[in-house]
Coordinates of C-alpha atoms and ligand atoms in Angstrom, one line a residue:
X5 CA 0.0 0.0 0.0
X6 CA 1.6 3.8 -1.1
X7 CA 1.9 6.1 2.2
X8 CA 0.4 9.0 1.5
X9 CA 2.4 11.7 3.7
X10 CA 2.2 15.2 5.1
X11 CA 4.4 17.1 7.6
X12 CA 1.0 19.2 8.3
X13 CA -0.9 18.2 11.2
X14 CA -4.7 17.6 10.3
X15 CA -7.6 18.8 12.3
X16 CA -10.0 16.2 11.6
X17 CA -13.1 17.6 12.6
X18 CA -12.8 21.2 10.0
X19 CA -10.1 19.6 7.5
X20 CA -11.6 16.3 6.4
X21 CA -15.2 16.3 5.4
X22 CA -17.4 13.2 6.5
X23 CA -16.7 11.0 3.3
X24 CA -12.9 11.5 4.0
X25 CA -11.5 14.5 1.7
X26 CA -9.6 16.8 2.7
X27 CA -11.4 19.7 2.5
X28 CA -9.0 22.9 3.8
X29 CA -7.6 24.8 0.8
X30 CA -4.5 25.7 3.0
X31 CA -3.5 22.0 3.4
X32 CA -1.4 20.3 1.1
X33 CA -3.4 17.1 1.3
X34 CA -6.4 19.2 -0.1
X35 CA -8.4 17.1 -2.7
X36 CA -7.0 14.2 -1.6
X37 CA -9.1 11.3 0.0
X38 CA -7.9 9.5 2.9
X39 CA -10.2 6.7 2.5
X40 CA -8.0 3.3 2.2
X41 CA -4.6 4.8 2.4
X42 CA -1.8 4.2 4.6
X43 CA -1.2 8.3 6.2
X44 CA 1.8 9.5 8.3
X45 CA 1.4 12.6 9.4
X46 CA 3.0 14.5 13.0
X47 CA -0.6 14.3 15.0
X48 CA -4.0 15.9 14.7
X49 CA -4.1 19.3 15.5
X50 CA -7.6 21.2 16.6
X51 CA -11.2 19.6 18.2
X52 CA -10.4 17.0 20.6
X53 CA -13.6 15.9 19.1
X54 CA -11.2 14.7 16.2
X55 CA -11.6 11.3 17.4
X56 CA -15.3 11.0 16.5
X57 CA -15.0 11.6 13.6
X58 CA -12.3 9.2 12.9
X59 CA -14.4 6.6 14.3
X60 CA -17.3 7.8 11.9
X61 CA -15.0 7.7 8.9
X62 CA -14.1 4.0 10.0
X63 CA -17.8 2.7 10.2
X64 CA -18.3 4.6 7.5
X65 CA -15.5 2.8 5.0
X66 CA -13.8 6.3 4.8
X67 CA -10.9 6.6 7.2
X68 CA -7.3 5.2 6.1
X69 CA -6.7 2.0 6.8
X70 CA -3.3 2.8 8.6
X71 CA -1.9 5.4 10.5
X72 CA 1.5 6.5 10.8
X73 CA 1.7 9.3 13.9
X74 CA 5.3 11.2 14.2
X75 CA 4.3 12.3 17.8
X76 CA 1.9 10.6 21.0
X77 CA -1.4 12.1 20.0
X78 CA -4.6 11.1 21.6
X79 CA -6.8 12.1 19.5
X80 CA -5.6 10.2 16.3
X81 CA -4.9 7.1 18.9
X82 CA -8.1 6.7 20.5
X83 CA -9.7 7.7 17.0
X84 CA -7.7 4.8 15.4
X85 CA -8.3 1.9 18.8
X86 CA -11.8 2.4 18.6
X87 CA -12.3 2.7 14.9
X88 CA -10.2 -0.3 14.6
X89 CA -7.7 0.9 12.6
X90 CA -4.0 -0.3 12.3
X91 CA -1.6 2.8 14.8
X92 CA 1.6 3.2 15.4
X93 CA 3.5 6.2 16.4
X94 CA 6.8 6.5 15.3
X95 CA 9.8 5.8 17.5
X96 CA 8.0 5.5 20.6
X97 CA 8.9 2.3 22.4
X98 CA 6.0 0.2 22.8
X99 CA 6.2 -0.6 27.1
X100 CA 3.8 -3.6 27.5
X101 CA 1.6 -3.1 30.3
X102 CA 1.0 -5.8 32.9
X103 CA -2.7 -6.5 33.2
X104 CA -2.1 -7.3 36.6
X105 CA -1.4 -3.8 37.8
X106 CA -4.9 -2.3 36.2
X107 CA -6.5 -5.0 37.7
X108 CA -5.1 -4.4 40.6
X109 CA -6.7 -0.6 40.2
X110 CA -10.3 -2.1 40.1
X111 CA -9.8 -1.7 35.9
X112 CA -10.9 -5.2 34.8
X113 CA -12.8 -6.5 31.0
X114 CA -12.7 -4.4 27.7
X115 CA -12.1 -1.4 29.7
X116 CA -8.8 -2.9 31.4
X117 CA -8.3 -3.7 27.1
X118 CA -8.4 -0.9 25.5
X119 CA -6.2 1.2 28.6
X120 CA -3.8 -1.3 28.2
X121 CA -3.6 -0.8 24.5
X122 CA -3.5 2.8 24.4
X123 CA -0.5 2.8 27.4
X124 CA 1.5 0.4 25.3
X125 CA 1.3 3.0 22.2
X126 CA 1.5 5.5 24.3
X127 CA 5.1 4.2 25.3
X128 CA 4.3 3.9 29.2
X129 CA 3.1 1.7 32.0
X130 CA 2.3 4.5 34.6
X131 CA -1.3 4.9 35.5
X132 CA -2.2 7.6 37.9
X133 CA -5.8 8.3 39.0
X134 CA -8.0 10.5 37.4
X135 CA -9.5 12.4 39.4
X136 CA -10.5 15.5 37.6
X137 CA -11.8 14.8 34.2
X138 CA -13.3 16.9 31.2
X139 CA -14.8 15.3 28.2
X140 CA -15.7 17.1 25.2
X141 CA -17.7 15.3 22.4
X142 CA -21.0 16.2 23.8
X143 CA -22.8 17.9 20.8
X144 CA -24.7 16.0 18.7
X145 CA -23.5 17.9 16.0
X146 CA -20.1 16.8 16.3
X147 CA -20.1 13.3 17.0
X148 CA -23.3 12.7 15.2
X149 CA -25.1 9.4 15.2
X150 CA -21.8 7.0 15.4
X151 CA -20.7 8.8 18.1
X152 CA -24.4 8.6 20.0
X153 CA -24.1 4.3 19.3
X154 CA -20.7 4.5 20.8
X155 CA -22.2 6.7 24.2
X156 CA -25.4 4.2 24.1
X157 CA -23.1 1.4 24.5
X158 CA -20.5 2.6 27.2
X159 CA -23.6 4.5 29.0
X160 CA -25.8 0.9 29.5
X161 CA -22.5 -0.4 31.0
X162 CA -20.7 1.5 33.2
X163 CA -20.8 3.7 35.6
X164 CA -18.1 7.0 36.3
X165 CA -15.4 6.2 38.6
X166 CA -13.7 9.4 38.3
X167 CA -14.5 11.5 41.2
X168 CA -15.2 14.9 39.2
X169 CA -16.1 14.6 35.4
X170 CA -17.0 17.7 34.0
X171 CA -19.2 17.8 30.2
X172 CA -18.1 20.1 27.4
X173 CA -21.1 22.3 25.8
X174 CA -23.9 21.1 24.2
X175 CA -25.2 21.7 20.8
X176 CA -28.1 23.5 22.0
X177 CA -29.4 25.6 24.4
X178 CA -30.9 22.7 27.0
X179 CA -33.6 25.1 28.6
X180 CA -34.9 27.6 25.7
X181 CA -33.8 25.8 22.4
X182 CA -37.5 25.4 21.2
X183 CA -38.0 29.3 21.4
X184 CA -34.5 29.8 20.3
X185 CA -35.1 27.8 17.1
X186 CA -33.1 24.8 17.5
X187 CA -34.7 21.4 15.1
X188 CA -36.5 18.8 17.5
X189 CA -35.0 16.2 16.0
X190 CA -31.4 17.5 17.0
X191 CA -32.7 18.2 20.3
X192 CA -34.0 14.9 20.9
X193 CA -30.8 13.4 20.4
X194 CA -29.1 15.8 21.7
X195 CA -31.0 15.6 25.2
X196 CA -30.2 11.9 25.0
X197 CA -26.6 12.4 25.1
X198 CA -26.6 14.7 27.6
X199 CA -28.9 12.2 29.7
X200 CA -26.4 9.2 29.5
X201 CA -23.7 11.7 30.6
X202 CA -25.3 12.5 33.5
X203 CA -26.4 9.2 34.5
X204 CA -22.8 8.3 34.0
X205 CA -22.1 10.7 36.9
X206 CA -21.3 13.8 34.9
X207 CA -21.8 17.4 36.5
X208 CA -24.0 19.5 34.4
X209 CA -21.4 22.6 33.8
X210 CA -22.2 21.8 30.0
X211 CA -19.2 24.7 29.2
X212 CA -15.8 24.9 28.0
X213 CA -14.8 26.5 30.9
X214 CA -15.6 24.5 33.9
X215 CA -12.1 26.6 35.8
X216 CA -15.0 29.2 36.1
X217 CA -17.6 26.9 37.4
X218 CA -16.8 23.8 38.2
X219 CA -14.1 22.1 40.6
X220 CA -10.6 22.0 39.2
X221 CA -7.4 20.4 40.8
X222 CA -4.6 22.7 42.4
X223 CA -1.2 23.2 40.2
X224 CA 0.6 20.3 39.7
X225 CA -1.8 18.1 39.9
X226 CA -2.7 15.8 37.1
X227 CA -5.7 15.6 35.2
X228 CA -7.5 14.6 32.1
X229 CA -9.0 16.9 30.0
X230 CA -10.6 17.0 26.5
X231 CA -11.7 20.6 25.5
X232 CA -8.7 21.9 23.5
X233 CA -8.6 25.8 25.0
X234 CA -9.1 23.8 28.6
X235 CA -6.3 22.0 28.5
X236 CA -4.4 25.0 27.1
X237 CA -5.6 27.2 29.9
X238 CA -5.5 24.5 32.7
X239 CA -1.9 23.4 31.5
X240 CA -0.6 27.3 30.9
X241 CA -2.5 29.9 33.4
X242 CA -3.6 26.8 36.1
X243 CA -0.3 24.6 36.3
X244 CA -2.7 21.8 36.2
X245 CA -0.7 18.5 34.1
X246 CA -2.9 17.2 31.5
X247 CA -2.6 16.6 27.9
X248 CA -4.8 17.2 25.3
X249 CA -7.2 14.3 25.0
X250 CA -9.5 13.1 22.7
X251 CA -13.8 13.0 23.5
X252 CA -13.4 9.2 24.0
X253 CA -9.9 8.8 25.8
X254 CA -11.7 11.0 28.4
X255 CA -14.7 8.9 28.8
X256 CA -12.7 5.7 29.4
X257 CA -10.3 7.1 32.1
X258 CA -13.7 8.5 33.7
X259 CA -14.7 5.1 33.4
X260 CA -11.9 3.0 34.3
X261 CA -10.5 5.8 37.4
X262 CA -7.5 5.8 36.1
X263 CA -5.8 7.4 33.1
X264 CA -2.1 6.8 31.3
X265 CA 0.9 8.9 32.6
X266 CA 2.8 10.7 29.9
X267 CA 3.1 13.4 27.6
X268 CA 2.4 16.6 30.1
X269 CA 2.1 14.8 32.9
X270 CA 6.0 14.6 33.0
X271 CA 7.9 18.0 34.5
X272 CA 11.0 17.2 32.0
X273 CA 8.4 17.3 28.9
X274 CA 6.9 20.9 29.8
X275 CA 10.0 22.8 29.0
X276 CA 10.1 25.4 26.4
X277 CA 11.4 24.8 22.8
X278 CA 10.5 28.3 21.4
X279 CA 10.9 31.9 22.9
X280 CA 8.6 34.7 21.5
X281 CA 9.2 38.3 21.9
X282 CA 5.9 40.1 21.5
X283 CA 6.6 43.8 21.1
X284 CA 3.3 44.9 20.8
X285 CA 1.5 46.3 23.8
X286 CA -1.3 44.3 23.3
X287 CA -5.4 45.8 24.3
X288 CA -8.0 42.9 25.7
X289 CA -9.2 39.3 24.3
X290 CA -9.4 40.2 21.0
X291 CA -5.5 40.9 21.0
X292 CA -4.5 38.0 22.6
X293 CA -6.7 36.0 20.7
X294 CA -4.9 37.3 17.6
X295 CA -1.4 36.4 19.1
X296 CA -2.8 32.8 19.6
X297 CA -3.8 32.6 16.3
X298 CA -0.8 33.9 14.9
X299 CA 1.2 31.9 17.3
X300 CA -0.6 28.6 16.6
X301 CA 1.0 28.8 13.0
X302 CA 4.5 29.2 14.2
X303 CA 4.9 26.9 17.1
X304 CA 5.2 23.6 14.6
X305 CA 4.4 21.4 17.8
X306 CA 7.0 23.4 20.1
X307 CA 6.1 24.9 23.8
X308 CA 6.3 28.8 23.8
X309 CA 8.0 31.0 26.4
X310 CA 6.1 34.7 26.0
X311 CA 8.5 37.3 26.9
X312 CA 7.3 41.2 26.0
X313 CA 3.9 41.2 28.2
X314 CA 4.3 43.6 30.4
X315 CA 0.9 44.4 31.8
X316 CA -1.0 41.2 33.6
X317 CA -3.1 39.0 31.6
X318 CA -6.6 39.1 32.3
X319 CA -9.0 35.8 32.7
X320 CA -10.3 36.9 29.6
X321 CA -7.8 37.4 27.7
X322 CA -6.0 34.3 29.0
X323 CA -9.0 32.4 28.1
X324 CA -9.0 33.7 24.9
X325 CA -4.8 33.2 24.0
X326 CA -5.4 29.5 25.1
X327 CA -8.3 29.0 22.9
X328 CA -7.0 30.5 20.0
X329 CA -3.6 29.1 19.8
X330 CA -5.3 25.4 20.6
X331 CA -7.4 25.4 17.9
X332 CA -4.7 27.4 15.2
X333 CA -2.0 25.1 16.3
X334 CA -2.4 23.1 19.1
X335 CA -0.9 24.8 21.5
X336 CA -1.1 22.7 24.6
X337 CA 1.0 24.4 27.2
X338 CA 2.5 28.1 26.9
X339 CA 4.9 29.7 29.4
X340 CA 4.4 33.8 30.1
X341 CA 7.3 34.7 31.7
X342 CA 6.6 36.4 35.0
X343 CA 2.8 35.8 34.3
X344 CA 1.8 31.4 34.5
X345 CA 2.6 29.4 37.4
X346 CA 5.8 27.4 36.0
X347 CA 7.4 30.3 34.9
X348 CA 6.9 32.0 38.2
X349 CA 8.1 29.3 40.1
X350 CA 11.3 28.8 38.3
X351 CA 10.1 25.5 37.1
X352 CA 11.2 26.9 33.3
X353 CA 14.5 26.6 31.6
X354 CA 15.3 28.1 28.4
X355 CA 18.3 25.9 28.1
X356 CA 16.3 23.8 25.3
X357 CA 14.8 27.1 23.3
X358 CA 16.3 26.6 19.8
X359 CA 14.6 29.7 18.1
X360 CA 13.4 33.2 19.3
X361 CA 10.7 34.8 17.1
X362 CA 8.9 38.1 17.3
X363 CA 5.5 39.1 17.1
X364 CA 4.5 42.6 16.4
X365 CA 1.4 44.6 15.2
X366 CA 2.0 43.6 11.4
X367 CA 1.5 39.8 12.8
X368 CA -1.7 40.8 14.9
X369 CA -3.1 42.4 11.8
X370 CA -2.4 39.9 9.3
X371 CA -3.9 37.0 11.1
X372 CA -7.1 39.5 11.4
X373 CA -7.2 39.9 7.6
X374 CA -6.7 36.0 7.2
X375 CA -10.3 35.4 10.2
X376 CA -12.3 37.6 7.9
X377 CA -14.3 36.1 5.2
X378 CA -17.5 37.9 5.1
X379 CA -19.2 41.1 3.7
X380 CA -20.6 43.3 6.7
X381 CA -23.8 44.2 5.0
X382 CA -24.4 40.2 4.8
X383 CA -24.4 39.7 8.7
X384 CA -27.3 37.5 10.2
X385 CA -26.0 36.3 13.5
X386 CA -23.5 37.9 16.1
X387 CA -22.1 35.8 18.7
X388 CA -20.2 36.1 21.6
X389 CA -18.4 33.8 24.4
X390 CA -15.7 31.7 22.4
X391 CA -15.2 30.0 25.1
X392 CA -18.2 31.0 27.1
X393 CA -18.4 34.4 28.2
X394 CA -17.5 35.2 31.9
X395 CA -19.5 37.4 33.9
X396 CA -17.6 40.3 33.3
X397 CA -17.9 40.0 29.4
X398 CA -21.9 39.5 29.3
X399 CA -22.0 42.5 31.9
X400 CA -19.7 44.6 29.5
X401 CA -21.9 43.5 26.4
X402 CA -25.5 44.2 28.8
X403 CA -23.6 47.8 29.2
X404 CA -23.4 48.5 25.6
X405 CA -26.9 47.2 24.7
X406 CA -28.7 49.3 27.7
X407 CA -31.1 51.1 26.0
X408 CA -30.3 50.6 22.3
X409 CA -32.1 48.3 20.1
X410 CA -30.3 45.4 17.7
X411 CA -31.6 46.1 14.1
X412 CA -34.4 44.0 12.2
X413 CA -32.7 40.6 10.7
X414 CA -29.7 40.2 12.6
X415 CA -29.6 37.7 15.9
X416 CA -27.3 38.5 18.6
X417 CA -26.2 35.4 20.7
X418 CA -24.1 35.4 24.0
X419 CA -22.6 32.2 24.7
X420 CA -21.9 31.1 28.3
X421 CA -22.8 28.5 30.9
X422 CA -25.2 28.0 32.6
X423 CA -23.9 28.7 35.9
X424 CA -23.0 32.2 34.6
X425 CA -26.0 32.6 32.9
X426 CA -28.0 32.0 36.0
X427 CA -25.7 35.2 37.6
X428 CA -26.4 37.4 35.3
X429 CA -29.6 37.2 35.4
X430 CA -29.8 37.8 38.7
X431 CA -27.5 40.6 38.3
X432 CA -29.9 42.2 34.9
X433 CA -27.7 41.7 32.2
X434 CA -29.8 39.2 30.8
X435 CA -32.8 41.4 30.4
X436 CA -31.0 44.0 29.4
X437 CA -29.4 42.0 26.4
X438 CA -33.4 40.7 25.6
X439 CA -34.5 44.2 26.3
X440 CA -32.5 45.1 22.9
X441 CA -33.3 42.1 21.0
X442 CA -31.0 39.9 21.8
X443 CA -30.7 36.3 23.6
X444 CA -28.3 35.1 26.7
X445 CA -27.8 31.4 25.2
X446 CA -26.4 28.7 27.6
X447 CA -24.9 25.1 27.4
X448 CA -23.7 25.6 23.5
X449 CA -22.1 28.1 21.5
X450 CA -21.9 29.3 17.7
X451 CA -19.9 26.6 16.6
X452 CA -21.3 22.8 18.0
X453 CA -24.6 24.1 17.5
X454 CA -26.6 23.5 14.3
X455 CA -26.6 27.1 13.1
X456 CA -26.2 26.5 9.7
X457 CA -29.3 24.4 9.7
X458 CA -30.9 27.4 11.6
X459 CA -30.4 28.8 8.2
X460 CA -27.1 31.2 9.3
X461 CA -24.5 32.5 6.4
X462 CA -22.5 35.3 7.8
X463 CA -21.7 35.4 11.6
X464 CA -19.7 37.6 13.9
X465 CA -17.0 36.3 16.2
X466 CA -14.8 38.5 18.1
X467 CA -12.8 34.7 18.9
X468 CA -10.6 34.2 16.6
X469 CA -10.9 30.2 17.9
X470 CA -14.8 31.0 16.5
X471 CA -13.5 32.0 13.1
X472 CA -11.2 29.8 12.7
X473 CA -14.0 26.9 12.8
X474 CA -16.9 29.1 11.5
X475 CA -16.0 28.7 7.9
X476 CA -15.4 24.9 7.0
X477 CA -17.4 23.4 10.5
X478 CA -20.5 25.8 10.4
X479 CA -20.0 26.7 6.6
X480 CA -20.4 30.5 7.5
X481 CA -18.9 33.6 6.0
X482 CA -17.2 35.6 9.3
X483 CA -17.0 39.0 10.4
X484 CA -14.1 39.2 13.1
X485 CA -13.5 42.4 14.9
X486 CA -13.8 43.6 18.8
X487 CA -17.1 43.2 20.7
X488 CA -17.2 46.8 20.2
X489 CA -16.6 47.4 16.6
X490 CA -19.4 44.3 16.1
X491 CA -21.9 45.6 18.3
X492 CA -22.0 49.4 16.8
X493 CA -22.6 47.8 13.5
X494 CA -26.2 46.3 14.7
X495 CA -27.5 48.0 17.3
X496 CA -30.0 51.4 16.4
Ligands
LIG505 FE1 -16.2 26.6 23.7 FE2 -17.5 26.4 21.6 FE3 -15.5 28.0 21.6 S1 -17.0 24.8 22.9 S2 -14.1 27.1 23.1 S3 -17.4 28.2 22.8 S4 -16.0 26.5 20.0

């Protein structure tokens, strides 16, 4: 069988389409179907989701029929176990894993199986218990009906032994999405997922950013999470030691207790390969968000150590570097010097930095041109809260829309939890935002929900995470620009 090879990574959930072809024109796999072939390729980049939709491609007779890996990635792995399809990843050592010890652990059957599998590729024999765990792959719209079969099955079986399992957004609103205008077919499904999860022994947080709501483990502490900007922020801004895992890795460590140790987990793997100077004084989310982006292109697969930000972070803007530079390049960890917990605590050495780059305005304003796809005058939906708003941001959006009005065919959406939602209404903000037309929307967001089927084209992001997935995942045109500059556009 030819390999068919790339040195790009592949995000499979917005760069292969669900018959297998590569569908993003920047790749240089575009065209090409990976149906059949033998692929190598250095790791998926992107939606932890990615896995799902390997599997789909597999019961679907469209995912290769082997996979080369150049680096330990989850998400291909557990994509490729599951889907039954033949992994290796290059180099690693394959350290067979003594049934004994998981069993040992309480970890016994299929479950005992497929952790033992995925340690032996992995390259280690370490399990440590998992605790704290986050699994995305909870919209409907992005594991669709194989990945519903696949929660069925694990859901009639077992049980959660993980102590605190957290669930990634939803694809609809779980409270309003009839008067929001979500299909009731999607929402039937989409309820049923959510009803295994919880029976599992989920928490409801339904959000991307459960270190808002939910309980999260100290720094250095390990954990297992799925949501890509999570595990950026928790790894970066929280010290907390996970790596980026896949929808389904995550469900079988909450099942089994117990997760593999490696990757992140390890202190020696967490040191820097990159330094980047910013010089730009950079001004709220949307700025950082940009330097994620831009950064996410640059890294190739190498930890960053920020030098050049002078004035602390905020959560925000934190929030929205992680998320951005997860999705544009998988970042997984970064290092602010002065700023994140390693760095601070003199757990970094530059001794293994091989490059330094810069990033200035120029950068900043050429990964803005590169997010915007759409015409103004075409806009039909605005969204905010990529990833899910914090109280401060739906307060400084109610502040804007008191007493203004948004124009006739344009639907505003901010997207947060629940828990948050339930604060601000307390606090006003959410009448205030329907007071001027628009709606508070909980438990999803702009991109896992169906709002291409809601019959969207052009939407408003001021994440550049958002519009990096709005085009190819949600098949919308995207207007990118500040909260602000958005806002002032719709309202009358
Ligand atoms: Fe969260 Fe959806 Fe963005 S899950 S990070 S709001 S794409």
């Amino acid at each position: 069988m030819d390999e068919l090879r790339t040195s790009q990574p592949i995000s499979w959930l917005d760069d292969v389409d669900p018959d297998g072809v590569v569908i993003n024109p920047a790749h240089e796999l575009y065209g090409r179907s990976l149906a059949g072939v033998s692929l190598r390729y250095p790791g998926a980049s992107g939606s932890t989701v990615g896995s799902d939709r390997i599997v789909n491609l597999a019961v679907r007779g469209r995912a290769p029929k082997r996979i080369r890996l150049e680096r330990a990635d989850p998400i291909t792995l557990w994509g490729a176990i599951l889907g039954k399809i033949d992994v290796e990843i290059l180099g690693a050592p394959r350290t067979p894993v003594d049934r004994g010890r998981l069993e040992a652990l309480g970890v016994t059957g299929e479950v005992a199986d497929f952790l033992a599998r995925a340690a032996e590729l992995l390259g280690t024999d370490e399990f440590v218990p998992a605790d704290h765990v986050q699994i995305a792959g909870v919209s409907y719209k992005t594991i669709t009906d194989t990945g519903l079969e696949l929660r069925r099955y694990w859901g009639s079986r077992y049980r959660f032994r993980a102590k605190h399992v957290t669930i990634n957004p939803a694809g609809m609103d779980l409270e309003d999405w009839r008067s929001l205008g979500f299909p009731e077919a999607f929402a039937q499904k989409q309820q049923e997922i959510i009803d295994i999860y919880l029976r599992m022994g989920a928490t409801p947080t339904v959000t991307c950013t459960p270190y808002l709501t939910g309980a999260m483990p100290p720094p250095f502490t390990d954990a297992f999470l799925s949501e890509s900007s999570v595990v950026s922020y928790a790894n970066s801004v929280l010290g907390i030691r996970t790596n980026r895992e896949s929808g389904l890795s995550t469900l079988l460590y909450a099942i089994a207790g117990y997760g593999p140790r490696y990757g992140l987990h390890l202190p020696e793997n967490r040191q820097p390969r990159l330094e980047v100077r910013v010089t730009e004084a950079l001004r709220g989310p949307v700025d950082f968000g940009l330097l994620g982006y831009a950064l996410g292109t640059r890294v190739h697969g190498r930890i960053p150590y920020l030098t050049g930000i002078t004035s602390r972070p905020s959560v925000e803007e934190l929030k929205a570097l992680s998320a951005a530079g997860a999705a544009s390049g998988s970042i997984d960890l970064y290092h602010i010097e002065g700023v994140t917990p390693e760095a601070q605590a003199h757990r970094v050495s530059l001794d293994r930095v091989e490059e330094t780059i810069e990033i200035d305005r120029a950068v900043l304003e050429d990964a803005k041109r590169t997010l915007n796809t759409g015409r103004p005058e075409e806009l039909d939906l605005v969204t905010f809260g990529c990833p899910h708003a914090s109280l401060d941001e739906v307060r400084e959006i109610a502040a804007y829309l008191e007493g203004k009005r948004i124009r006739s065919g344009v639907t505003l959406w901010v997207c947060t939890s629940r828990a948050v939602k339930t604060l601000s209404d307390r606090l006003g903000y959410v009448a205030t935002v329907e007071a001027a037309g628009g709606h508070v929307v909980a438990d999803t967001c702009m991109v896992v929900s169906p709002i291409e089927e809601m019959g969207h084209r052009t939407t408003a992001t001021s994440s550049a995470k958002a519009g990096k997935y709005l085009p190819r995942f949600c098949r919308q045109n995207v207007i990118f620009d500040t909260p602000q500059e958005i806002l002032s556009r719709i309202v009358v």
